Short mmCIF file of C-alpha atoms in Angstrom, two decimals:
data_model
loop_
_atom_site.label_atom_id
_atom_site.label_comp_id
_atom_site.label_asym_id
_atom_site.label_seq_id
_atom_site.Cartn_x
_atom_site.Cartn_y
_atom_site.Cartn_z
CA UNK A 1 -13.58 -35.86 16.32
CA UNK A 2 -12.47 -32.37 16.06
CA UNK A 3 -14.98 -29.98 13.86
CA UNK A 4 -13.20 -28.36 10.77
CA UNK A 5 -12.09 -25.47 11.11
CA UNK A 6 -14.00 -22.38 9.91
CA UNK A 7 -11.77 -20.31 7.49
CA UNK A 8 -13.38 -16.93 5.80
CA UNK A 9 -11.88 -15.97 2.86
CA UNK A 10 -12.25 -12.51 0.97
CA UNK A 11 -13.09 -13.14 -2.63
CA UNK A 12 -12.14 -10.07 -5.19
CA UNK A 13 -13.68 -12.07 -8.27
CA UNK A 14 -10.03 -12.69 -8.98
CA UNK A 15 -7.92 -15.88 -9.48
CA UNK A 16 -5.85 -15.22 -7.03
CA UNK A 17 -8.23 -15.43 -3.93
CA UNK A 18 -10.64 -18.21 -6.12
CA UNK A 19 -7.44 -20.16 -5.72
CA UNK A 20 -6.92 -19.52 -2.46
CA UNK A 21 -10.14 -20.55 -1.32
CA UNK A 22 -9.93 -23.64 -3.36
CA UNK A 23 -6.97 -24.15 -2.03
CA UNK A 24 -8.21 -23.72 2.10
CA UNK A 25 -10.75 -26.49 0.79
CA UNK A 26 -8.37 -29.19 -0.05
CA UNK A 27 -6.59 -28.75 3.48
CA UNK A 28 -9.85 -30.01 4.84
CA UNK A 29 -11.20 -26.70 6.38
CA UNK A 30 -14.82 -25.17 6.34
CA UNK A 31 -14.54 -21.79 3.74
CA UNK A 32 -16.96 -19.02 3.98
CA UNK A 33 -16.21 -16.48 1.24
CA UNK A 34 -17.16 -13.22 1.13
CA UNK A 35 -17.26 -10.59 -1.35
CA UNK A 36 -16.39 -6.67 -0.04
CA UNK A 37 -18.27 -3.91 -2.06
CA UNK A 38 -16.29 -1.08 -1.32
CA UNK A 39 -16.87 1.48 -3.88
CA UNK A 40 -20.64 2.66 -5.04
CA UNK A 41 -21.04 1.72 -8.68
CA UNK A 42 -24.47 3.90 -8.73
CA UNK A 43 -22.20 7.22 -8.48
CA UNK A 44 -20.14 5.99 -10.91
CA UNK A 45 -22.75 6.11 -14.48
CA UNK A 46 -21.61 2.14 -14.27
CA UNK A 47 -18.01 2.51 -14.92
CA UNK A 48 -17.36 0.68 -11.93
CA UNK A 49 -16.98 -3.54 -12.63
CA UNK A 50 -17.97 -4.42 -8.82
CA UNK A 51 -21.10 -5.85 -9.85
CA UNK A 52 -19.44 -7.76 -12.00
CA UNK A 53 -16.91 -9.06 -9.61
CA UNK A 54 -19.61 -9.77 -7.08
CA UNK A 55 -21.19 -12.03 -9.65
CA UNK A 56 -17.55 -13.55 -10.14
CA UNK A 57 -17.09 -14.35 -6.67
CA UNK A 58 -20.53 -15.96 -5.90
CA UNK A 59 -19.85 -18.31 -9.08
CA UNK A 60 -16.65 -19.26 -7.36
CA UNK A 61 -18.41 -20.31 -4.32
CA UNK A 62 -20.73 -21.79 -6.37
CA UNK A 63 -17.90 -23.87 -8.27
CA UNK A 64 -16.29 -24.77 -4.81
CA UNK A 65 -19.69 -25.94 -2.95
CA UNK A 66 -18.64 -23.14 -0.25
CA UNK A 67 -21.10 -20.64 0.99
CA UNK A 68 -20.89 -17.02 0.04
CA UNK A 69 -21.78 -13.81 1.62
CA UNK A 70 -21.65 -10.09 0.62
CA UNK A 71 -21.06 -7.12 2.44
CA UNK A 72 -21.31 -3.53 2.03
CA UNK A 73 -18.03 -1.25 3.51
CA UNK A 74 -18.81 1.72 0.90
CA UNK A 75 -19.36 4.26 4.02
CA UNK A 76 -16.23 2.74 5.95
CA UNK A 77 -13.96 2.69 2.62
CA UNK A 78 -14.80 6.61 1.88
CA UNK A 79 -14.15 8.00 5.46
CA UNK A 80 -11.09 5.79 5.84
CA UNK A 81 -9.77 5.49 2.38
CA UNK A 82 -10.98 7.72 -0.25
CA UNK A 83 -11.25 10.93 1.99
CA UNK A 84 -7.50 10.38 3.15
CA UNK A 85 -6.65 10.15 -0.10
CA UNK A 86 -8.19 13.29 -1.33
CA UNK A 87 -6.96 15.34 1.54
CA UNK A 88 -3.23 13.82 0.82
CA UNK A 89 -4.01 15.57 -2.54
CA UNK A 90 -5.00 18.85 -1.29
CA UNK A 91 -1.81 18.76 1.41
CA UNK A 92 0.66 18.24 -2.74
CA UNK A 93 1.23 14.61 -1.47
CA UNK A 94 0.64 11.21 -3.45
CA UNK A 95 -1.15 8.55 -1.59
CA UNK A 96 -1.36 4.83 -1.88
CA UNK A 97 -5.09 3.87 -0.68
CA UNK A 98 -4.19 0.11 -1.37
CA UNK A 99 -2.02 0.17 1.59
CA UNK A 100 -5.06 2.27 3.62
CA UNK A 101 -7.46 0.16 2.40
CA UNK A 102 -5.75 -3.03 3.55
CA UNK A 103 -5.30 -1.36 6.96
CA UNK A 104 -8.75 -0.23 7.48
CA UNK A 105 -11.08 -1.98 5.54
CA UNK A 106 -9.62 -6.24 4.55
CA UNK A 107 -7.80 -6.22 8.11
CA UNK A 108 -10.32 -4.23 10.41
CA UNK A 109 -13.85 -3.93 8.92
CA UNK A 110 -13.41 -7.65 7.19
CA UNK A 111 -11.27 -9.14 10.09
CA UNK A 112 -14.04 -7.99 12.32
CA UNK A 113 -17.08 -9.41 10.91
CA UNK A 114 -15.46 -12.50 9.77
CA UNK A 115 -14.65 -13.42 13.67
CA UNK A 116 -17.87 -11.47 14.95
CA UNK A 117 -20.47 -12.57 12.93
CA UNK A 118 -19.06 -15.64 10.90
CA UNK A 119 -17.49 -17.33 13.91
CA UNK A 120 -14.15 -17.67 11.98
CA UNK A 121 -11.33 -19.57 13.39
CA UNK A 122 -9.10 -17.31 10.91
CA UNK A 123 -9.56 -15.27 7.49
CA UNK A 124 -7.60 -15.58 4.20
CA UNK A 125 -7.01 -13.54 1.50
CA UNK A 126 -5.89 -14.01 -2.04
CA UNK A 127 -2.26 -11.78 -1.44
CA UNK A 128 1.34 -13.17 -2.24
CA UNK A 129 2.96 -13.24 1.14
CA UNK A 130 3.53 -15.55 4.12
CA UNK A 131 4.00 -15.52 8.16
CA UNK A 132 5.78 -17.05 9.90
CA UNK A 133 3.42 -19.17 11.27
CA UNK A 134 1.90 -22.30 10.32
CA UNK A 135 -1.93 -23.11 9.97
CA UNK A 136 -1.85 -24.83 13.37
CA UNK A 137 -0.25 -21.93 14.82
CA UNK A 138 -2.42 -19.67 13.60
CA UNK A 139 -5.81 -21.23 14.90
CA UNK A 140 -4.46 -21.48 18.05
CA UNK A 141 -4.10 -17.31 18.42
CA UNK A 142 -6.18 -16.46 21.27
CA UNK A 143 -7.77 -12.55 20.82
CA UNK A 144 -4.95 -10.01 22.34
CA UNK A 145 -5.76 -6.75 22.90
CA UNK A 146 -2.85 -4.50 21.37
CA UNK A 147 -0.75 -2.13 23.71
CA UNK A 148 -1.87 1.71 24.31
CA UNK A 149 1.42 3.34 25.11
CA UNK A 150 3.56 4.02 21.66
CA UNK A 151 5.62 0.83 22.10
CA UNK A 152 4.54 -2.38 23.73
CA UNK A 153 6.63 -2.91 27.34
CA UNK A 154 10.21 -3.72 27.30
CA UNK A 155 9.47 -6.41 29.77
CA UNK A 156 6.76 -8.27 27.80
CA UNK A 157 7.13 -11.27 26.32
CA UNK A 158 7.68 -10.92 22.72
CA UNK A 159 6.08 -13.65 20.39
CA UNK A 160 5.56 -11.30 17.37
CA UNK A 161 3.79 -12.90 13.76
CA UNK A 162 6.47 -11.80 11.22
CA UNK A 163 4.82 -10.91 7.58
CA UNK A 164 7.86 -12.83 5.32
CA UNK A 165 7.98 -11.96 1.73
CA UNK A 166 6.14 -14.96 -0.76
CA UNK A 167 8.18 -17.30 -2.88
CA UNK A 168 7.44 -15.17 -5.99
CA UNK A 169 9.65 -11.82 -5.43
CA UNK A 170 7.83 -10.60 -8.25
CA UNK A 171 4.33 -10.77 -7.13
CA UNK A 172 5.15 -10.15 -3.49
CA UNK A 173 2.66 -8.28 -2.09
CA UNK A 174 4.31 -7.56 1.65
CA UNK A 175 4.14 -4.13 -0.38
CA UNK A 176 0.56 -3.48 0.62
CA UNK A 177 0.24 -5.34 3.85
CA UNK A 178 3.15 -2.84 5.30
CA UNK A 179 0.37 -1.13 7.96
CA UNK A 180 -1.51 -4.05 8.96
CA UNK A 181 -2.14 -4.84 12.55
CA UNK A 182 -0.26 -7.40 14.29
CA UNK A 183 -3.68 -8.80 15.75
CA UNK A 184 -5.01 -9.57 12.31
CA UNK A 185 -2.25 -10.48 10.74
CA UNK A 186 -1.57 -13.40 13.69
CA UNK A 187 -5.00 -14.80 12.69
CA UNK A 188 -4.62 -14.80 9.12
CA UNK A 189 -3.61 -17.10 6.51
CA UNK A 190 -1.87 -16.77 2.79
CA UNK A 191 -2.82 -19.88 1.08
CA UNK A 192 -0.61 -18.04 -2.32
CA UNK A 193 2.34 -17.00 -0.55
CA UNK A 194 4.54 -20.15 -1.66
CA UNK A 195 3.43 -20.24 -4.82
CA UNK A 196 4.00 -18.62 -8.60
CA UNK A 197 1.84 -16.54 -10.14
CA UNK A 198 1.89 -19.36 -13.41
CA UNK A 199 0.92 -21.64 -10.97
CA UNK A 200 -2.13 -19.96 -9.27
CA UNK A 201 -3.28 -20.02 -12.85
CA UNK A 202 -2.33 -23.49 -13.50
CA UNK A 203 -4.45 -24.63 -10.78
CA UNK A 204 -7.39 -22.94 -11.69
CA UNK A 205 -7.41 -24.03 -15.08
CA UNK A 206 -7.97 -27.40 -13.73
CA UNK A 207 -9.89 -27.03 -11.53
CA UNK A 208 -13.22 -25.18 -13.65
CA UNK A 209 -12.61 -21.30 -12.53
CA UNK A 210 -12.34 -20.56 -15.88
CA UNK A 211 -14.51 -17.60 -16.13
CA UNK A 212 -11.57 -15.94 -13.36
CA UNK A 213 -8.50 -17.36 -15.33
CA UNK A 214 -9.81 -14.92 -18.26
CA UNK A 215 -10.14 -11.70 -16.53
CA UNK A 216 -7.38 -9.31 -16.99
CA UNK A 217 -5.30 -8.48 -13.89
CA UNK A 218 -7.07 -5.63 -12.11
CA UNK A 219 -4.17 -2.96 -11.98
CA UNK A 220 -4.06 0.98 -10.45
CA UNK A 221 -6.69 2.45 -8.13
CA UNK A 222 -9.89 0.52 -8.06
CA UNK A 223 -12.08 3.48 -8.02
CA UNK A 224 -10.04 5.61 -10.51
CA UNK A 225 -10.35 2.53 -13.22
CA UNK A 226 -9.68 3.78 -16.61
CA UNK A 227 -10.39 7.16 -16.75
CA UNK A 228 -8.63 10.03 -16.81
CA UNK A 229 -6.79 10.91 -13.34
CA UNK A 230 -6.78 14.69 -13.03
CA UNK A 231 -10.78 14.59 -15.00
CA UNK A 232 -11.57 12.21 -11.90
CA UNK A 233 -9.68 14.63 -9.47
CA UNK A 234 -11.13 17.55 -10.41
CA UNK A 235 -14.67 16.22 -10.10
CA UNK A 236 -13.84 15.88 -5.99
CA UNK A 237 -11.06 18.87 -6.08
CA UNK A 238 -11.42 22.47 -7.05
CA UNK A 239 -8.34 23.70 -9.56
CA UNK A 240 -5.98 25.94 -8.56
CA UNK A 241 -4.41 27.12 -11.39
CA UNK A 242 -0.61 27.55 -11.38
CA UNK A 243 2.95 27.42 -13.54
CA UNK A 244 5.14 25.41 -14.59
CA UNK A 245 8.53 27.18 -14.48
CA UNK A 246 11.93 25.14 -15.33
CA UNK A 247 13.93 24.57 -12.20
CA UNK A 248 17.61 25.46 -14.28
CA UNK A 249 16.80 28.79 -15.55
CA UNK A 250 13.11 30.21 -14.02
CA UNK A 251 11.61 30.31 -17.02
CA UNK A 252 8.01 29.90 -16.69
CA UNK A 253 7.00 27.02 -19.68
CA UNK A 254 3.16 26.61 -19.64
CA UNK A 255 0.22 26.65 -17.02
CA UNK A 256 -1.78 23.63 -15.12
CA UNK A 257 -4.64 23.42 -13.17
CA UNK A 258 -3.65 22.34 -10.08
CA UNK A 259 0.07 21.58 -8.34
CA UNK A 260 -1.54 18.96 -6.53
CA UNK A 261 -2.14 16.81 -9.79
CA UNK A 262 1.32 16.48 -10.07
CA UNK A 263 4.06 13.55 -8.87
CA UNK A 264 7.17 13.77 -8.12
CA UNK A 265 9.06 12.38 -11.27
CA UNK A 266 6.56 12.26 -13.73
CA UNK A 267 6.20 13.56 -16.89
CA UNK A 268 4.22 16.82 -17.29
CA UNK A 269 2.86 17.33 -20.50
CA UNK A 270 3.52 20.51 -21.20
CA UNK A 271 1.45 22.11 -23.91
CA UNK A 272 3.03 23.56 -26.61
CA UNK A 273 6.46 21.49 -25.78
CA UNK A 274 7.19 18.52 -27.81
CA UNK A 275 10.76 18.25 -25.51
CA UNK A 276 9.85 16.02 -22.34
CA UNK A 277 9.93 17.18 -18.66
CA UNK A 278 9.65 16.26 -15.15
CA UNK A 279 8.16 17.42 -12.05
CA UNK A 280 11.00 17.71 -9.71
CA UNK A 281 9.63 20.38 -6.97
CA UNK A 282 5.96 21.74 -5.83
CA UNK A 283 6.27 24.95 -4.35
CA UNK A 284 2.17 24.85 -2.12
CA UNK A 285 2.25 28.54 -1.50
CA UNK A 286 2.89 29.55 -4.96
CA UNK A 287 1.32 27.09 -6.95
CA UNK A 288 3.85 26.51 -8.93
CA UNK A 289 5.52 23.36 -10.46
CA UNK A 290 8.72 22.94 -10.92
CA UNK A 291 10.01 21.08 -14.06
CA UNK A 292 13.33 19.18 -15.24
CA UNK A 293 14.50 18.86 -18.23
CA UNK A 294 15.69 15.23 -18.17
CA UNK A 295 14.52 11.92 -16.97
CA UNK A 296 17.83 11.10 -15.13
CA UNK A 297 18.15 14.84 -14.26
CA UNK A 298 19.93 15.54 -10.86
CA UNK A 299 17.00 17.42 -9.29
CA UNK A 300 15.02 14.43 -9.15
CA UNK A 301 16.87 12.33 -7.34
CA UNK A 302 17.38 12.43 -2.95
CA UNK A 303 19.17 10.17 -0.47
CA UNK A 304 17.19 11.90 2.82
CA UNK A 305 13.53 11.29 3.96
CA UNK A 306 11.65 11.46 7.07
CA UNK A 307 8.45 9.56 7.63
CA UNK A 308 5.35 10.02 9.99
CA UNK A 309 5.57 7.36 13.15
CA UNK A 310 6.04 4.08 11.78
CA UNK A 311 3.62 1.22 11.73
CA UNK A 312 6.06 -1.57 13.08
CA UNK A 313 4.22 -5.04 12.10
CA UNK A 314 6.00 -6.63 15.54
CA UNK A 315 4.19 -3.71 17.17
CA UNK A 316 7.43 -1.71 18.44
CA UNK A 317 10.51 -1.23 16.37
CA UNK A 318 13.58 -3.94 15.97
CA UNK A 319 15.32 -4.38 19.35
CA UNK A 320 18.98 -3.36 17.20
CA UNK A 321 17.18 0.49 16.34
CA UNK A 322 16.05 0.55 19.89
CA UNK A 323 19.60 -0.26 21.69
CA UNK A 324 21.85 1.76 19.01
CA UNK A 325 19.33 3.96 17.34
CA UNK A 326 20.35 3.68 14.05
CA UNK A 327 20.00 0.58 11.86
CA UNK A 328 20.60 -0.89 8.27
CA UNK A 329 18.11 -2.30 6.16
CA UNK A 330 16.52 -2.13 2.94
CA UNK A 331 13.44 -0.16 1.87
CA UNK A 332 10.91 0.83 -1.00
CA UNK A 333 8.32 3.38 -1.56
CA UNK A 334 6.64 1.64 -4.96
CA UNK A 335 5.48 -1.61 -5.16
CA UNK A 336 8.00 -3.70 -7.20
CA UNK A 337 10.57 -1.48 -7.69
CA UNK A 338 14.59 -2.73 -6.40
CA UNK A 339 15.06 -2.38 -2.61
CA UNK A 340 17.17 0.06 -1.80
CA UNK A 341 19.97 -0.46 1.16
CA UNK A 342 19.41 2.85 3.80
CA UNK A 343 19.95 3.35 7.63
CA UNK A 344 17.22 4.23 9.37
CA UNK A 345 17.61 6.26 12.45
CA UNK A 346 14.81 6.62 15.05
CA UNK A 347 13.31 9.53 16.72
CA UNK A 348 11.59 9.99 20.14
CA UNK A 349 8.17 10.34 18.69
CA UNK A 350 8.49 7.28 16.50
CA UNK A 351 9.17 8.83 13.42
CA UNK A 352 12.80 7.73 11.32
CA UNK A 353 14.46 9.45 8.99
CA UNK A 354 15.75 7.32 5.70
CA UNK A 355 19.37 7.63 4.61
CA UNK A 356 19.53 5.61 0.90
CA UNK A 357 23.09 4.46 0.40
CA UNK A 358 22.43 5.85 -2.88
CA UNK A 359 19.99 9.06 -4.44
CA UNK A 360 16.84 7.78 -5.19
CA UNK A 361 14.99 8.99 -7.78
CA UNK A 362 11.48 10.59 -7.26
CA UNK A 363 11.04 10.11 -3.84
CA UNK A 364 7.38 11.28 -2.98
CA UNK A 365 5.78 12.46 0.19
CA UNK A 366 2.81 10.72 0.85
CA UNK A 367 3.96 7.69 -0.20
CA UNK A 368 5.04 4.57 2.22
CA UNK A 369 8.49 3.64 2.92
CA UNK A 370 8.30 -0.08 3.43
CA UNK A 371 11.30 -1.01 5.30
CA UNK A 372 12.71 -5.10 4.72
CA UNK A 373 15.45 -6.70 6.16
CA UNK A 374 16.38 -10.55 5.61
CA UNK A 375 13.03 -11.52 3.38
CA UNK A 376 10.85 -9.74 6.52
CA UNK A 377 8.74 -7.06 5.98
CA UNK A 378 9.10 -5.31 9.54
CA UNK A 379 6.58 -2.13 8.51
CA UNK A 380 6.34 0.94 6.93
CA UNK A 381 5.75 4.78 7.45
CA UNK A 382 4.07 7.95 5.51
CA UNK A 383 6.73 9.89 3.84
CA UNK A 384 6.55 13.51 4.97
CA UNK A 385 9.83 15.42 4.51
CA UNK A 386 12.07 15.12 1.85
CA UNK A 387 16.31 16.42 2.03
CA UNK A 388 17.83 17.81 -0.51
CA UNK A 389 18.15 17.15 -3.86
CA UNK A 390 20.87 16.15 -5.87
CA UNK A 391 20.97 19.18 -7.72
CA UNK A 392 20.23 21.85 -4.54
CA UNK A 393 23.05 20.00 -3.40
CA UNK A 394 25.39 20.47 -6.10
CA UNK A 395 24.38 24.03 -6.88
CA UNK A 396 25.25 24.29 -3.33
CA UNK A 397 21.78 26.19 -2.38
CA UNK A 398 21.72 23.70 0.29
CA UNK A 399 24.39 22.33 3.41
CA UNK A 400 25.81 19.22 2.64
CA UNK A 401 23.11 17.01 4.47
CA UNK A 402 19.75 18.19 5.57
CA UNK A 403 19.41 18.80 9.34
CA UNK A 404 18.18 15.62 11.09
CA UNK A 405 16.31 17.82 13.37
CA UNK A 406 13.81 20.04 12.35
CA UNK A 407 10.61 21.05 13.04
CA UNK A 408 8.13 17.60 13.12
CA UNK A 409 6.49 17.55 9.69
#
């Protein structure tokens, strides 16, 4: 008789991946979970709950009769994650670490030690999404060592995983898996991705992972937590004090400490102004932030964006961008929000630029444009240039369509 096979699952101390692994037991397979510390609580003067979730996760395991291990990636999660994401601050840009730390740490670091030292025949994890292969399919992956050149050869055979979107649009979590390699993501299986959210919690209910049901969702950046963003910042940052000066008139409004604690499309609180406004420009050199006076204001809005060289999850882009160079789909830049119909059109270096069928508002450099077409998630790419906004555009400061060449960003 065949031996079981050997699944390792990351547990968060969440329901989600305490259902998951529950979930890998009742196909019949052999679960190992394991519990990632990635952030240092001791640094923190306790504020951080991974302690907390560690004990979680080992009384899942417990509950489930499965054994658990922890590891440390603290070291790997601040050289690959946190010091991207301040120097994406320092450049005026807004990262999204969950993305990095999916790419780096749950689908390299993890992925590696659960097949190196654990044996695994695959991992899981707790996300909403799916593949498009099944269990079988996926034990059956044999180790293949991904292409150096920038796209795989034309001539090869092309058997490429697709990540699919889950059954719950509204917990769909393709989102953050948008830069994950092809290699890990052929080995890996979403135990979640057909189910609801209501349902995940159904299940655990009845099945005694009570003390997960009751923990509130965990929700913005893990090491951030609940204090104060530009406090935390600042403590890693120096200030750079600078203006904030209304983008109608020039009138300068109030002062801040630093134009790269600012988003695109936020509100800046302003002191001394009771009227809202919104960041709509950064100007680096000057320091200064530009501000609109309305929500739905014209300057915050853009239909043009270029990204950085795209992370294709097939490893090279769709065979119709290739042959024509241009290509609808849809894409988003914020987990959860509407996708947005655009035509991509690809550069030599890898890189596409973004036309939205309609102005977007707050577009953001840094952020990822997650490109989608037909319920696939086919990858995503930094955003690093922005065209023109609505506004440049109709004060006619601008031409009537940013160059699509230009010097790379």
């Amino acid at each position: 008789m065949q031996a079981a096979r050997h699944v390792v699952c990351a547990l968060s101390g969440g329901v989600d991946s305490a259902v998951a692994a529950l979930l890998l037991r009742r196909r019949g397979y052999q679960v190992t979970g394991v519990f990632m510390k990635n952030w240092d609580a001791l640094e923190e003067q306790g504020v951080c709950t991974a302690d907390r979730d560690c004990e979680d996760a080992y009384r899942v395991c417990q509950v489930l009769d499965i054994p658990f291990h922890h590891v440390s990636y603290v070291k790997e999660y601040w050289n690959d994650v946190f010091s991207d994401f301040l120097s994406e601050y320092e450049k005026g840009r807004t990262p999204n670490p969950d993305i990095i730390c999916n790419k780096h740490i749950k689908f390299r670091c993890f992925f590696d030690y659960a097949l190196g030292n654990l044996g695994a025949d695959a991992v899981a994890t707790g996300h909403y999404a799916r593949t498009s292969l099944e269990d079988e399919e996926v034990f059956q992956q044999k180790h293949v060592k991904r292409p150096a050149g920038l796209f795989r050869n034309r001539f090869e055979a092309r058997n490429a995983v697709q990540l699919l979107q889950a059954a719950d649009s509204l917990k769909d979590q393709t989102f953050f898996l948008s830069q994950v390699p092809q290699e890990a993501l052929r080995r890996t299986l979403f135990p979640l991705g057909g189910l609801t959210k209501d349902f995940v919690k159904k299940i655990a209910a009845e099945n005694g992972l009570h003390h997960v049901l009751q923990k509130k969702e965990s929700m913005g950046v893990c090491f951030i937590g609940k204090r104060n963003f530009e406090n935390f910042i600042l403590q890693y940052l120096q200030p750079r004090p600078g203006r904030f000066i209304s983008i109608e008139d020039g009138r300068v409004l109030g002062a801040h400490k630093g134009w790269f604690l600012f988003t695109l499309g936020q509100r800046a609180n302003i002191g001394g102004l009771r009227e809202p406004w919104y960041v709509a420009e950064k100007d680096g050199t000057k320091g200064d932030v530009l501000v609109a006076p309305r929500m739905d204001h014209p300057a915050l809005y853009r239909d043009l964006l270029r990204t950085g060289r795209v992370h294709w999850i097939a490893e090279e882009p769709p065979a119709a961008l290739v042959r024509d160079k241009m290509m609808e789909c849809h894409f988003r830049f914020r987990h959860q929000m509407a996708l947005v119909p655009c035509v991509l059109t690809l550069n030599q270096d890898g890189t596409v630029w973004v036309t939205a069928v309609k102005a977007v508002r707050a577009l953001t450099l840094g952020q990822f444009a997650v490109f989608y077409s037909g319920g696939e998630c086919l990858g995503s790419g930094k955003i690093l240039r922005l065209g023109p906004s609505a506004y440049t555009l109709q004060r006619g400061r601008g031409p009537p369509r940013a160059a699509t060449e230009g010097p790379a960003p």
